[in-house]
Amino acid sequence: MLELGEYHKMIIDRDVSPGLYLRDEEENEVLLPGKYAPEGFALDDEIEVFVYLDNEERPVATTLKPYIEKNGFAYLECTSVTKIGAFVDWGLDKELFVPFSNQVTPMHEGNWYLVYMYLDERTNRLVGSSKFNKFLDNTDVTVQKHDKVDLIISHFSEHGAHVIINERHQGLIHKDTIFEDIRVGDRLPGYIKRVREDKKIDVLLQPEGYKSIEPNAQFIYDELKANGGSLPIHDKSSPEDINAYFGISKKLFKKAIGALYKDRQIKITDQGIELTNKDA
């Protein structure tokens, strides 16, 4: 049986009036409606399709790319709310159903929500849930300090930005380490600051310590060259001014210009920082 909510590589077996019947190596079959048939296809061609249930609850294939796959997360728009639950746009003709019991707060048409999609074993249907914390687990942490990871911003609190790490764990970017505009649903790289004894994970948006000096130093050096060799920012400038110019914290800025100064690439004056060789 073909797994719903996943991509499958299949062979074009036969051409019929509703579309193309596809088969896999285990002789599973599924219909690809004619509107999704690839141009210039031939029987026995291999194509990749996504399999889900159509409006009549029958497995069907599509060559469209949905915004979310089974056991994955996506930031989706609620398109309607009915007596049985909400529906969100996941990029396919049939919208994804989110039961009321799966909503952390009531969904409203036109609003966007971070959603997890899974296969409901009781109904054999793909459903969404905004109660995604129950699908995350920090019991067996698979990351460690300094690891580069994939993040999804899930929500904000007084402590900072809560994130999903590698679509597997929960983590937190503390608010005093956020120096860029981030929003719920954003996908971006991050770095593990530490895994606490209670398995809570602290995350940074930039690599910590010496690993962050070189790229920031190069970035500041390039900015100096682009601005005629000088900028009115130095180690005594306010954190706000530094962030406005470079999008990094004052701590990282001081480390970066310290590296440039030590390498005799810049000089630091009361007016700002300057390249030692403006013609370079």
Coordinates of C-alpha atoms in Angstrom, one line a residue:
M1 CA 0.0 0.0 0.0
L2 CA 1.3 3.5 -0.9
E3 CA 2.0 5.7 2.1
L4 CA -0.1 8.8 2.1
G5 CA 1.5 12.2 2.5
E6 CA 4.8 11.1 0.9
Y7 CA 6.5 11.3 -2.5
H8 CA 6.9 8.1 -4.5
K9 CA 8.8 7.3 -7.7
M10 CA 6.4 5.4 -10.0
I11 CA 6.2 4.0 -13.5
I12 CA 3.5 5.2 -16.0
D13 CA 1.7 1.9 -16.5
R14 CA -1.3 2.8 -18.7
D15 CA -3.2 5.8 -20.2
V16 CA -6.9 5.9 -19.5
S17 CA -9.6 8.5 -19.9
P18 CA -9.4 9.9 -16.2
G19 CA -5.6 10.1 -16.5
L20 CA -2.6 7.9 -16.0
Y21 CA -2.3 4.8 -13.9
L22 CA 1.0 4.5 -12.1
R23 CA 2.6 1.5 -10.5
D24 CA 5.6 0.9 -8.2
E25 CA 8.0 -2.0 -7.8
E26 CA 5.5 -3.7 -5.5
E27 CA 2.7 -3.4 -8.0
N28 CA 0.8 -0.8 -6.0
E29 CA -1.3 1.4 -8.3
V30 CA -2.6 4.9 -8.1
L31 CA -4.3 7.3 -10.5
L32 CA -2.6 10.5 -11.7
P33 CA -5.5 12.7 -13.0
G34 CA -5.0 13.8 -16.6
K35 CA -4.5 17.5 -15.6
Y36 CA -1.3 16.5 -13.9
A37 CA 0.1 14.3 -16.7
P38 CA 3.6 15.4 -17.7
E39 CA 4.1 16.8 -21.2
G40 CA 5.5 14.3 -23.7
F41 CA 5.1 11.3 -21.4
A42 CA 5.6 7.7 -22.5
L43 CA 4.5 4.5 -21.0
D44 CA 7.1 3.1 -18.6
D45 CA 8.5 6.5 -17.9
E46 CA 9.4 7.0 -14.2
I47 CA 8.0 10.1 -12.4
E48 CA 7.8 11.3 -8.9
V49 CA 4.4 12.0 -7.4
F50 CA 2.8 12.9 -4.1
V51 CA 0.0 10.7 -2.9
Y52 CA -2.9 11.8 -0.8
L53 CA -6.7 11.2 -0.6
D54 CA -9.0 13.0 -3.0
N55 CA -12.5 14.5 -2.2
E56 CA -14.0 11.0 -2.3
E57 CA -11.3 9.6 0.1
R58 CA -9.5 7.7 -2.7
P59 CA -5.7 7.6 -3.0
V60 CA -4.7 9.8 -5.8
A61 CA -1.4 11.2 -7.1
T62 CA -0.3 14.6 -8.1
T63 CA 2.8 16.2 -9.6
L64 CA 2.2 19.4 -7.5
K65 CA 4.5 20.1 -4.6
P66 CA 2.5 20.6 -1.4
Y67 CA 3.7 23.0 1.2
I68 CA 3.9 20.2 3.8
E69 CA 4.7 16.5 3.9
K70 CA 3.7 13.8 6.4
N71 CA 5.4 14.3 9.8
G72 CA 6.5 17.8 8.8
F73 CA 5.7 21.4 9.7
A74 CA 4.6 24.4 7.6
Y75 CA 3.2 27.9 8.1
L76 CA -0.2 27.7 6.4
E77 CA -3.2 30.0 5.9
C78 CA -6.6 29.0 7.3
T79 CA -9.1 29.2 4.4
S80 CA -12.3 28.3 6.1
V81 CA -13.8 27.2 9.5
T82 CA -16.8 24.8 9.5
K83 CA -18.8 23.0 12.2
I84 CA -16.3 20.2 12.3
G85 CA -13.0 22.1 12.2
A86 CA -10.8 24.3 10.1
F87 CA -9.2 23.9 6.7
V88 CA -5.8 25.2 5.7
D89 CA -4.2 25.7 2.2
W90 CA -1.4 23.2 1.8
G91 CA -1.0 23.8 -2.0
L92 CA -3.3 21.0 -3.3
D93 CA -6.9 21.1 -4.6
K94 CA -8.2 19.3 -1.5
E95 CA -7.4 21.4 1.6
L96 CA -5.9 20.0 4.8
F97 CA -8.4 19.4 7.7
V98 CA -7.5 20.6 11.2
P99 CA -10.0 19.3 13.8
F100 CA -11.0 21.6 16.6
S101 CA -9.3 19.1 19.0
N102 CA -6.0 19.7 17.2
Q103 CA -6.1 23.5 17.5
V104 CA -4.1 25.1 20.3
T105 CA -6.3 28.2 19.9
P106 CA -9.4 28.5 17.6
M107 CA -8.4 29.1 14.0
H108 CA -9.8 32.0 12.1
E109 CA -10.2 32.3 8.3
G110 CA -7.4 34.4 6.8
N111 CA -5.0 33.9 9.7
W112 CA -1.7 31.9 9.4
Y113 CA -0.7 29.0 11.7
L114 CA 2.2 26.7 12.2
V115 CA 0.9 23.3 11.5
Y116 CA 2.1 19.7 11.8
M117 CA 0.7 17.1 9.5
Y118 CA 0.3 13.4 10.4
L119 CA -1.6 10.3 9.3
D120 CA -4.5 9.7 11.6
E121 CA -4.4 5.9 12.0
R122 CA -8.0 5.7 13.1
T123 CA -9.4 7.3 9.9
N124 CA -6.4 6.8 7.6
R125 CA -6.6 10.5 6.7
L126 CA -3.9 13.2 6.7
V127 CA -4.8 15.8 9.2
G128 CA -3.1 18.9 10.6
S129 CA -2.5 20.1 14.2
S130 CA -1.3 23.3 15.7
K131 CA -0.7 21.4 18.9
F132 CA 2.7 20.5 17.6
N133 CA 4.6 20.3 20.9
K134 CA 3.3 16.7 21.4
F135 CA 5.1 15.7 18.2
L136 CA 8.4 17.1 19.5
D137 CA 10.7 15.2 22.0
N138 CA 13.6 16.4 24.1
T139 CA 14.0 13.1 25.9
D140 CA 16.6 11.8 23.6
V141 CA 18.5 14.9 22.4
T142 CA 20.3 14.3 19.1
V143 CA 22.2 17.7 19.0
Q144 CA 25.1 19.1 21.0
K145 CA 26.9 22.4 21.6
H146 CA 28.1 24.3 18.5
D147 CA 26.0 22.1 16.1
K148 CA 24.5 23.9 13.1
V149 CA 20.8 23.1 12.9
D150 CA 17.7 23.9 11.0
L151 CA 15.1 26.0 12.9
I152 CA 11.5 26.9 12.5
I153 CA 10.2 29.8 14.6
S154 CA 7.1 28.4 16.4
H155 CA 6.1 31.3 18.7
F156 CA 7.3 34.1 21.0
S157 CA 7.1 34.6 24.7
E158 CA 8.6 36.9 27.3
H159 CA 11.7 34.8 27.2
G160 CA 12.4 35.0 23.5
A161 CA 11.7 33.0 20.4
H162 CA 10.7 29.4 20.7
V163 CA 11.9 27.2 17.9
I164 CA 11.6 23.7 16.4
I165 CA 15.1 22.2 16.0
N166 CA 15.6 19.8 13.0
E167 CA 11.8 19.2 13.1
R168 CA 12.4 17.1 16.2
H169 CA 13.2 19.1 19.3
Q170 CA 12.1 22.2 21.1
G171 CA 14.5 25.0 21.8
L172 CA 14.7 28.7 22.8
I173 CA 16.5 31.7 21.4
H174 CA 16.8 34.1 24.4
K175 CA 15.5 37.5 23.6
D176 CA 18.8 39.2 24.5
T177 CA 20.5 37.3 21.7
I178 CA 18.1 38.2 18.9
F179 CA 19.5 41.0 16.7
E180 CA 17.4 40.5 13.5
D181 CA 13.8 40.5 12.5
I182 CA 12.3 37.0 12.8
R183 CA 8.7 35.9 12.6
V184 CA 6.6 32.8 13.3
G185 CA 7.0 30.3 10.5
D186 CA 10.5 31.5 9.5
R187 CA 12.9 28.7 8.5
L188 CA 16.6 29.6 9.2
P189 CA 19.8 28.1 10.3
G190 CA 20.9 28.2 14.0
Y191 CA 23.5 27.0 16.4
I192 CA 23.2 25.0 19.6
K193 CA 24.5 27.1 22.5
R194 CA 23.9 24.4 25.1
V195 CA 21.8 21.4 26.1
R196 CA 20.8 21.8 29.7
E197 CA 20.7 19.0 32.3
D198 CA 16.9 19.2 32.1
K199 CA 17.1 18.7 28.3
K200 CA 16.1 22.2 27.5
I201 CA 18.0 23.5 24.5
D202 CA 19.4 27.1 24.1
V203 CA 19.9 28.2 20.5
L204 CA 21.7 31.1 18.8
L205 CA 21.2 32.6 15.4
Q206 CA 24.9 33.0 15.0
P207 CA 27.8 30.7 15.8
E208 CA 29.2 31.4 19.3
G209 CA 32.7 32.3 20.2
Y210 CA 35.7 32.1 17.9
K211 CA 33.6 30.5 15.2
S212 CA 31.7 33.8 14.7
I213 CA 34.7 36.1 14.5
E214 CA 36.0 35.3 11.0
P215 CA 32.7 35.7 9.0
N216 CA 31.7 38.9 10.9
A217 CA 35.2 40.3 10.4
Q218 CA 35.0 39.7 6.7
F219 CA 31.6 41.2 6.5
I220 CA 32.7 44.4 8.3
Y221 CA 35.8 44.6 6.2
D222 CA 33.7 44.4 3.0
E223 CA 31.3 47.0 4.4
L224 CA 34.3 49.3 5.0
K225 CA 35.5 48.9 1.4
A226 CA 32.0 49.5 0.1
N227 CA 31.9 52.8 2.1
G228 CA 35.2 54.4 1.0
G229 CA 37.2 52.8 3.8
S230 CA 35.6 54.2 6.9
L231 CA 32.4 54.0 9.0
P232 CA 31.2 56.1 11.9
I233 CA 30.9 53.1 14.2
H234 CA 33.4 51.9 16.8
D235 CA 33.6 50.0 20.0
K236 CA 32.0 52.8 22.0
S237 CA 29.0 53.0 19.8
S238 CA 25.6 52.0 21.2
P239 CA 24.3 48.4 20.6
E240 CA 21.4 49.9 18.7
D241 CA 23.7 51.8 16.3
I242 CA 25.8 48.7 15.7
N243 CA 22.8 46.5 15.1
A244 CA 21.4 49.1 12.6
Y245 CA 24.6 49.2 10.6
F246 CA 25.6 45.5 10.7
G247 CA 22.7 43.5 12.1
I248 CA 24.9 41.9 14.8
S249 CA 25.3 42.4 18.6
K250 CA 27.8 44.7 20.1
K251 CA 29.7 41.8 21.6
L252 CA 30.1 40.1 18.2
F253 CA 31.0 43.5 16.6
K254 CA 33.8 44.1 19.2
K255 CA 35.2 40.6 18.5
A256 CA 35.2 41.1 14.8
I257 CA 36.9 44.5 14.8
G258 CA 39.3 43.2 17.4
A259 CA 40.3 40.5 14.9
L260 CA 40.7 43.1 12.2
Y261 CA 42.7 45.4 14.4
K262 CA 45.0 42.6 15.5
D263 CA 45.5 41.7 11.9
R264 CA 46.3 45.4 11.2
Q265 CA 43.5 45.7 8.7
I266 CA 41.8 48.6 10.5
K267 CA 42.4 51.4 12.9
I268 CA 39.9 52.6 15.5
T269 CA 39.5 56.3 16.1
D270 CA 37.1 58.5 18.0
Q271 CA 35.2 59.0 14.8
G272 CA 34.8 55.3 13.9
I273 CA 36.8 52.6 12.2
E274 CA 39.0 52.9 9.1
L275 CA 40.9 50.6 6.8
T276 CA 44.6 51.0 7.2
N277 CA 45.0 50.7 3.5
K278 CA 42.0 52.3 1.8
D279 CA 43.4 51.6 -1.6
A280 CA 43.4 47.8 -1.0

